[in-house]
Coordinates of C-alpha atoms and ligand atoms in Angstrom, one line a residue:
M106 CA -5.6 -1.1 -9.0
G107 CA -4.6 -2.1 -12.5
R108 CA -6.8 0.8 -13.8
L109 CA -5.1 3.2 -11.4
H110 CA -1.6 2.1 -12.4
A111 CA -2.6 2.6 -16.1
T112 CA -3.8 6.2 -15.6
S113 CA -0.8 6.9 -13.3
Y114 CA 1.7 6.1 -16.0
Q115 CA -0.2 8.2 -18.5
R116 CA 0.1 11.3 -16.2
L117 CA 3.9 11.2 -15.9
P118 CA 4.7 13.5 -18.9
S119 CA 2.6 16.3 -17.5
R120 CA 3.4 15.9 -13.8
F121 CA 7.1 14.8 -14.0
P122 CA 8.3 16.3 -17.4
E123 CA 11.9 16.4 -16.3
L124 CA 12.1 12.6 -16.2
G125 CA 11.7 12.6 -20.0
I126 CA 9.6 9.5 -19.7
R127 CA 6.6 9.0 -22.0
P128 CA 5.2 5.5 -21.1
R129 CA 3.6 3.4 -23.7
L130 CA 1.0 1.0 -22.4
V131 CA 1.8 -2.0 -24.6
V132 CA -0.3 -4.8 -23.2
A133 CA -2.6 -5.6 -20.3
A134 CA -3.3 -9.2 -19.0
D135 CA -6.6 -10.1 -17.4
P136 CA -8.4 -13.5 -17.7
I137 CA -11.8 -11.7 -17.8
E138 CA -12.7 -10.5 -21.3
E139 CA -14.7 -7.5 -20.1
N140 CA -11.6 -6.2 -18.3
Q141 CA -9.4 -6.8 -21.4
Q142 CA -11.9 -4.7 -23.3
A143 CA -11.9 -1.9 -20.7
A144 CA -8.0 -1.9 -20.7
V145 CA -8.0 -1.1 -24.4
E146 CA -11.1 1.1 -24.7
Q147 CA -11.0 3.1 -21.5
F148 CA -7.4 3.0 -20.3
G149 CA -5.5 3.4 -23.6
V150 CA -3.6 0.1 -23.5
E151 CA -2.6 -1.0 -27.0
R152 CA -3.8 -4.6 -26.7
A153 CA -5.0 -7.0 -24.0
V154 CA -4.4 -10.7 -23.5
A155 CA -5.6 -13.3 -21.0
S156 CA -2.3 -14.3 -19.4
I157 CA 0.8 -12.7 -18.1
E158 CA 3.0 -15.1 -20.0
E159 CA 2.3 -13.1 -23.2
V160 CA 3.3 -9.9 -21.4
L161 CA 6.6 -11.3 -20.2
A162 CA 7.4 -12.7 -23.6
D163 CA 6.8 -9.4 -25.4
P164 CA 10.2 -7.7 -26.0
E165 CA 8.5 -4.3 -26.2
V166 CA 7.5 -4.6 -22.5
E167 CA 10.4 -3.0 -20.5
A168 CA 8.6 -2.8 -17.1
L169 CA 5.3 -4.0 -15.7
S170 CA 2.7 -3.5 -13.0
I171 CA 1.5 -6.4 -10.9
C172 CA -2.0 -5.6 -9.7
A173 CA -3.5 -9.1 -9.6
P174 CA -5.0 -10.7 -6.4
N175 CA -2.3 -11.3 -3.7
F176 CA -1.9 -15.1 -4.3
L177 CA -0.6 -14.4 -7.9
H178 CA 2.0 -11.8 -6.9
R179 CA 4.9 -14.2 -6.1
D180 CA 4.7 -16.2 -9.3
F181 CA 4.2 -13.1 -11.5
A182 CA 7.0 -11.2 -9.8
V183 CA 9.5 -14.0 -9.8
A184 CA 8.7 -14.6 -13.5
A185 CA 9.1 -10.9 -14.3
A186 CA 12.5 -10.8 -12.5
R187 CA 13.6 -13.9 -14.4
A188 CA 12.6 -12.2 -17.6
G189 CA 14.8 -9.3 -16.5
K190 CA 11.8 -6.9 -16.3
P191 CA 11.4 -4.3 -13.5
F192 CA 8.1 -4.4 -11.7
W193 CA 5.8 -2.2 -9.6
I194 CA 3.9 -4.6 -7.4
E195 CA 0.8 -4.0 -5.2
K196 CA 0.9 -4.7 -1.5
P197 CA 1.0 -7.0 0.3
M198 CA 4.0 -8.2 -1.8
G199 CA 3.4 -11.9 -1.1
V200 CA 0.8 -13.7 1.0
S201 CA 3.6 -14.5 3.5
A202 CA 7.0 -13.3 4.5
A203 CA 8.5 -16.3 2.8
Q204 CA 6.8 -15.4 -0.5
S205 CA 7.9 -11.7 -0.1
R206 CA 11.5 -12.8 0.4
E207 CA 11.3 -14.9 -2.8
I208 CA 10.1 -11.8 -4.7
H209 CA 12.8 -9.6 -3.1
D210 CA 15.6 -12.1 -3.8
A211 CA 14.5 -12.8 -7.4
A212 CA 14.5 -9.0 -8.1
A213 CA 17.9 -8.5 -6.4
T214 CA 19.6 -11.3 -8.2
A215 CA 18.0 -10.7 -11.7
R216 CA 20.0 -9.8 -14.8
G217 CA 23.0 -11.8 -13.6
G218 CA 23.1 -10.1 -10.2
A219 CA 22.6 -6.5 -11.4
G220 CA 19.0 -6.7 -10.1
V221 CA 15.9 -5.1 -11.5
A222 CA 14.2 -2.0 -10.2
T223 CA 11.1 -2.5 -8.0
A224 CA 8.3 -0.5 -6.4
V225 CA 5.7 -1.5 -3.9
G226 CA 2.2 0.2 -3.5
F227 CA 2.8 1.9 -0.2
N228 CA 1.1 5.0 -1.6
Y229 CA 0.4 6.8 1.7
R230 CA 4.1 7.6 1.9
H231 CA 3.6 10.0 -1.0
A232 CA 1.0 12.3 0.6
P233 CA 2.8 15.7 0.7
A234 CA 1.9 16.1 4.4
V235 CA 3.4 12.7 5.2
A236 CA 6.6 13.6 3.2
H237 CA 6.8 16.8 5.2
L238 CA 6.3 15.1 8.6
R239 CA 9.1 12.7 7.7
A240 CA 11.4 15.6 6.8
M241 CA 10.5 17.4 10.1
I242 CA 11.3 14.3 12.1
A243 CA 14.6 13.7 10.2
E244 CA 15.6 17.3 11.0
G245 CA 14.9 16.7 14.7
R246 CA 12.1 19.2 15.0
L247 CA 10.0 17.0 17.2
G248 CA 13.0 16.1 19.3
R249 CA 13.6 12.5 20.3
I250 CA 10.7 10.4 19.0
T251 CA 9.1 8.7 22.0
N252 CA 6.0 6.9 20.5
V253 CA 3.9 6.6 17.4
R254 CA 0.2 5.7 16.9
C255 CA -0.9 4.4 13.5
W256 CA -4.3 3.0 12.5
L257 CA -5.8 2.0 9.2
I258 CA -9.5 1.4 10.0
A259 CA -12.0 0.7 7.2
D260 CA -15.4 -0.9 6.8
Y261 CA -15.1 -2.4 3.3
A262 CA -15.9 -5.8 4.8
S263 CA -18.4 -4.8 7.4
S264 CA -21.5 -6.3 5.7
P265 CA -21.8 -10.0 6.5
D266 CA -23.4 -10.3 3.1
G267 CA -20.2 -9.1 1.4
P268 CA -19.1 -11.9 -1.0
L269 CA -16.4 -14.4 0.0
T270 CA -13.8 -13.3 -2.5
W271 CA -10.1 -14.2 -2.6
R272 CA -9.5 -11.6 0.1
Y273 CA -11.0 -13.9 2.8
D274 CA -9.0 -17.0 1.8
R275 CA -5.7 -17.5 3.7
D276 CA -3.9 -19.1 0.8
K277 CA -5.2 -16.4 -1.7
G278 CA -5.4 -13.3 0.4
G279 CA -2.9 -14.0 3.2
S280 CA -3.4 -12.6 6.6
G281 CA -6.6 -10.6 5.9
V282 CA -6.5 -7.0 7.2
I283 CA -3.0 -7.5 8.5
G284 CA -1.5 -7.8 5.0
D285 CA -4.1 -5.6 3.5
L286 CA -4.0 -2.5 5.7
L287 CA -1.6 -3.1 8.6
S288 CA 1.2 -3.5 6.0
H289 CA 0.7 0.1 5.0
G290 CA 0.9 1.1 8.7
A291 CA 4.1 -0.8 9.3
D292 CA 5.6 0.9 6.3
L293 CA 4.4 4.3 7.3
V294 CA 5.7 4.1 10.8
Q295 CA 9.1 3.0 9.7
H296 CA 9.3 5.5 6.8
V297 CA 8.2 8.5 8.8
T298 CA 10.3 7.8 11.9
G299 CA 13.3 6.4 10.1
Q300 CA 13.4 3.6 12.7
R301 CA 12.7 -0.1 12.2
L302 CA 10.1 -2.2 14.1
T303 CA 12.2 -4.8 15.9
E304 CA 9.5 -6.6 18.0
V305 CA 5.7 -6.8 18.2
T306 CA 3.0 -8.2 20.4
A307 CA -0.5 -8.4 19.0
T308 CA -4.1 -9.7 19.2
S309 CA -6.5 -10.3 16.3
D310 CA -9.9 -11.6 15.6
T311 CA -12.3 -12.5 12.8
F312 CA -15.7 -11.0 13.6
I313 CA -17.6 -12.2 10.6
P314 CA -16.7 -15.9 10.4
E315 CA -18.8 -16.8 7.3
R316 CA -19.7 -15.0 4.0
P317 CA -21.9 -15.9 1.0
L318 CA -20.2 -17.5 -1.9
P319 CA -20.3 -15.3 -5.0
T320 CA -22.1 -16.8 -8.0
T321 CA -20.5 -14.5 -10.6
V322 CA -17.1 -12.9 -11.0
G323 CA -16.5 -9.3 -10.2
V324 CA -13.9 -6.7 -9.5
G325 CA -13.0 -5.2 -6.1
H326 CA -15.5 -5.7 -3.3
G327 CA -18.6 -5.3 -5.4
G328 CA -20.1 -6.3 -8.7
F329 CA -20.7 -9.9 -7.6
E330 CA -23.9 -11.7 -7.2
I331 CA -24.2 -14.0 -4.2
G332 CA -26.1 -17.2 -3.5
D333 CA -27.5 -18.8 -0.3
E334 CA -24.5 -20.9 0.3
R335 CA -21.9 -19.6 2.8
G336 CA -18.2 -20.4 3.3
P337 CA -15.7 -19.7 6.1
V338 CA -13.6 -16.5 6.4
Q339 CA -10.1 -17.8 6.9
N340 CA -8.2 -14.6 7.9
E341 CA -8.2 -11.6 10.1
D342 CA -10.9 -8.9 10.3
W343 CA -9.2 -6.9 13.0
V344 CA -5.8 -6.6 14.6
A345 CA -4.1 -4.4 17.3
A346 CA -0.4 -4.5 17.9
L347 CA 2.3 -2.9 20.1
G348 CA 5.8 -2.5 18.7
T349 CA 9.3 -1.4 19.7
L350 CA 11.3 0.7 17.3
S351 CA 15.0 0.4 16.8
G352 CA 15.6 4.0 18.1
G353 CA 13.8 3.1 21.3
A354 CA 10.4 4.6 20.5
H355 CA 7.2 2.6 20.9
A356 CA 4.4 2.1 18.4
T357 CA 0.8 1.2 18.6
L358 CA -0.9 -0.1 15.4
E359 CA -4.5 -1.1 14.7
S360 CA -6.3 -2.2 11.6
S361 CA -9.9 -3.2 10.8
R362 CA -11.8 -4.0 7.7
V363 CA -15.1 -4.2 9.6
A364 CA -15.2 -0.9 11.6
R365 CA -18.6 0.2 10.4
G366 CA -18.7 3.9 9.6
H367 CA -14.9 4.3 9.1
R368 CA -14.6 4.4 5.3
S369 CA -10.8 4.8 4.9
D370 CA -9.7 6.2 8.3
Y371 CA -5.9 5.9 7.9
A372 CA -3.9 8.0 10.4
L373 CA -0.6 8.5 12.0
E374 CA 0.5 10.5 15.1
V375 CA 4.1 11.0 16.1
F376 CA 5.1 12.2 19.6
G377 CA 8.6 13.6 20.4
T378 CA 10.3 15.4 23.3
E379 CA 9.9 18.7 21.5
G380 CA 6.5 18.3 19.8
S381 CA 3.9 16.2 18.2
A382 CA 2.4 15.9 14.7
R383 CA -0.5 14.0 13.2
W384 CA -2.0 13.3 9.7
S385 CA -5.1 11.5 8.6
F386 CA -5.9 10.3 5.1
T387 CA -9.5 11.4 5.6
R388 CA -8.0 15.0 5.5
M389 CA -5.1 14.1 3.3
N390 CA -4.2 17.7 2.4
E391 CA -3.4 18.9 5.9
F392 CA -1.5 18.0 9.0
E393 CA -1.4 19.2 12.5
V394 CA 1.6 20.1 14.5
M395 CA 2.5 21.3 18.0
L396 CA 6.0 22.4 18.7
G397 CA 7.5 23.6 22.0
E398 CA 5.2 24.7 24.8
G399 CA 2.9 27.1 23.0
G400 CA 2.0 29.3 26.0
T401 CA -1.6 30.3 26.0
E402 CA -2.1 29.0 22.5
H403 CA -0.8 25.6 23.5
G404 CA -2.3 23.0 21.1
F405 CA -2.2 21.7 17.5
T406 CA -1.9 24.1 14.6
T407 CA -3.4 22.9 11.3
V408 CA -1.2 23.4 8.3
L409 CA -2.6 23.0 4.8
A410 CA -0.5 21.2 2.1
A411 CA 1.5 23.6 0.0
A412 CA 4.6 24.0 -2.2
G413 CA 7.6 22.7 -0.2
H414 CA 5.6 19.7 1.1
G415 CA 6.7 16.6 -0.9
E416 CA 5.5 16.8 -4.5
Y417 CA 2.6 19.1 -3.9
S418 CA 3.5 21.8 -6.4
R419 CA 3.5 19.4 -9.3
F420 CA -0.2 18.9 -8.8
Q421 CA -1.7 22.1 -7.5
P422 CA -1.0 25.8 -8.4
S423 CA -1.4 27.4 -4.9
P424 CA -1.6 26.3 -1.3
G425 CA -4.5 24.5 0.2
I426 CA -6.0 23.0 -3.0
P427 CA -6.7 19.3 -2.4
M428 CA -4.8 16.5 -4.0
S429 CA -6.3 13.0 -4.5
F430 CA -5.4 9.4 -4.0
D431 CA -4.8 9.1 -7.7
D432 CA -2.0 11.7 -7.4
L433 CA -0.2 9.6 -4.8
K434 CA -0.2 6.7 -7.3
T435 CA 1.2 9.1 -10.0
I436 CA 4.1 10.0 -7.6
E437 CA 4.7 6.3 -7.1
A438 CA 4.7 5.7 -10.9
A439 CA 7.3 8.4 -11.2
A440 CA 9.5 7.0 -8.5
F441 CA 9.3 3.6 -10.1
L442 CA 10.0 4.6 -13.7
S443 CA 12.7 7.1 -12.5
D444 CA 14.4 4.1 -11.0
V445 CA 13.9 2.0 -14.1
V446 CA 15.2 4.6 -16.5
H447 CA 17.7 6.6 -14.4
G448 CA 18.5 4.2 -11.5
T449 CA 17.5 6.7 -8.9
R450 CA 16.0 4.2 -6.3
L451 CA 13.3 6.5 -5.0
A452 CA 10.3 4.2 -4.6
P453 CA 9.3 2.1 -1.7
S454 CA 11.0 -1.0 -3.1
A455 CA 10.8 -4.8 -2.7
A456 CA 13.1 -4.4 0.3
D457 CA 10.4 -2.2 2.0
G458 CA 7.7 -4.8 0.9
L459 CA 9.8 -7.5 2.6
S460 CA 10.3 -5.5 5.7
A461 CA 6.5 -4.9 6.0
A462 CA 5.8 -8.6 5.4
E463 CA 8.2 -9.6 8.2
I464 CA 6.4 -7.2 10.6
C465 CA 3.0 -8.6 9.5
E466 CA 4.1 -12.2 10.0
A467 CA 5.5 -11.4 13.4
V468 CA 2.1 -9.9 14.2
V469 CA 0.4 -13.1 13.1
R470 CA 2.8 -15.2 15.2
S471 CA 2.3 -13.0 18.3
A472 CA -1.5 -13.2 18.0
A473 CA -1.1 -17.0 18.1
S474 CA 1.6 -17.2 20.7
R475 CA 0.3 -14.4 22.9
A476 CA 3.9 -13.3 23.4
W477 CA 6.3 -10.7 22.1
E478 CA 7.8 -11.8 18.8
S479 CA 10.9 -10.4 17.2
V480 CA 10.8 -9.1 13.7
P481 CA 13.6 -10.5 11.4
Q482 CA 15.5 -7.6 10.0
T483 CA 15.9 -7.5 6.3
Ligands
LIG761 N1 -2.1 0.3 -2.6 C1 -3.4 0.3 -2.2 O1 -3.8 1.3 -1.5 C2 -4.3 -0.8 -2.7 C3 -5.7 -0.6 -2.7 C4 -6.4 -1.6 -3.2 C5 -5.9 -2.8 -3.6 N2 -4.5 -3.0 -3.5 C6 -3.9 -4.3 -3.9 O2 -4.0 -4.4 -5.4 C7 -4.1 -5.8 -5.7 C8 -5.4 -6.0 -6.5 O3 -6.5 -5.5 -5.7 P1 -7.8 -5.1 -6.4 O4 -8.7 -4.5 -5.3 O5 -7.6 -4.3 -7.6 O6 -8.4 -6.5 -6.8 P2 -9.6 -6.9 -7.7 O7 -10.0 -8.3 -7.3 O8 -10.5 -5.8 -7.8 O9 -8.9 -7.0 -9.2 C9 -8.0 -8.0 -9.5 C10 -7.8 -8.0 -11.0 O10 -6.9 -9.1 -11.3 C11 -7.4 -9.8 -12.3 N3 -6.8 -11.2 -12.4 C12 -7.3 -12.3 -11.7 N4 -6.5 -13.3 -12.1 C13 -5.6 -12.9 -12.9 C14 -4.5 -13.5 -13.7 N5 -4.2 -14.8 -13.5 N6 -3.8 -12.7 -14.5 C15 -4.0 -11.4 -14.6 N7 -5.0 -10.7 -13.9 C16 -5.8 -11.5 -13.1 C17 -8.9 -9.8 -12.1 O11 -9.7 -10.3 -13.2 C18 -9.2 -8.4 -11.7 O12 -9.3 -7.6 -12.8 C19 -4.1 -6.5 -4.4 O13 -2.9 -7.0 -4.1 C20 -4.5 -5.5 -3.3 O14 -4.0 -5.8 -2.1 C21 -3.7 -2.0 -3.1

């Protein structure tokens, strides 16, 4: 993710020229020397160091990205806020709702109460098709929203021989796939409908209870060597939840990291009294919509992404040309730095990160209590 943040900043002058922002990548922090070298040689960062303290102490650093493993987010973000530096932080914001609240509050009260700008990595919001669905719903074109289905199903952890990295440790990774993927779903559902999840009921499971311990360090899910010794997986592989939205609509959410064959199947369907719409990340550059009754052509129409849908026209010259995941991150970088420089508050912010964290924690509580749990509103 750090690599993607770096390239996203670099693309701003060409994609969002009107912002007048030409980011300088002053310093990267990573304890692994090889990653430091990559930051400088491949990603155009001026220098690289082992620890974030040097980044925070550098007066030339005016804003930073936090892309470290989840358990480091709270300390890094709170330290950034105390140093008066705005930050773009990856999701899940903290490993718990309490940590996410600390991050949110530190940012809100920084600089003597003026606060610092924040952004959170809820990148699926920025897909032009998703932006357009949100606009259609806000205009009432689907009528009253009755229910939403959202799932983020993947198989990045489906091999039982996948190494026991920080992601499977409750203290380091938090609530497994709930914080990792369901947090995106919680944010998407709220963002697209304009309603808040107020209560949830859920069930969850861990299908692969043990994994081999890595014997080397690596990045992401791969690049590690493993030994014969195994250790316990401490957090969730799969979760399904029902939710109630503040406007009276219902939501169903599901996430898995072990759904073999589903590489990154992230999808959203919204149903209203006047129509339905759906979007899937596997076909990011289109959405399907059904409005009214439709007569003999009753059914979904596929619409390809085009100018007029979110930020599409900044990236592609004519309709139907695919955009990529990287482009979503460039849009997020623009929203973040626009807030930092111009105070425009466009990005999903720490407030959104906290809201998603409260939903995820209510899901964890419900899976344990087997009861409906209310979601504290932020
Ligand atoms: N928004 C998204 O769609 C998305 C996708 C993937 C990951 N993420 C999030 O991004 C974050 C990072 O995930 P990843 O997959 O890149 O993890 P990763 O394990 O591949 O990389 C983490 C990096 O942090 C470095 N690191 C470890 N300790 C550090 C320290 N003390 N100081 C500085 N750097 C340190 C590691 O050396 C490594 O380079 C996580 O919070 C994850 O949930 C978000």
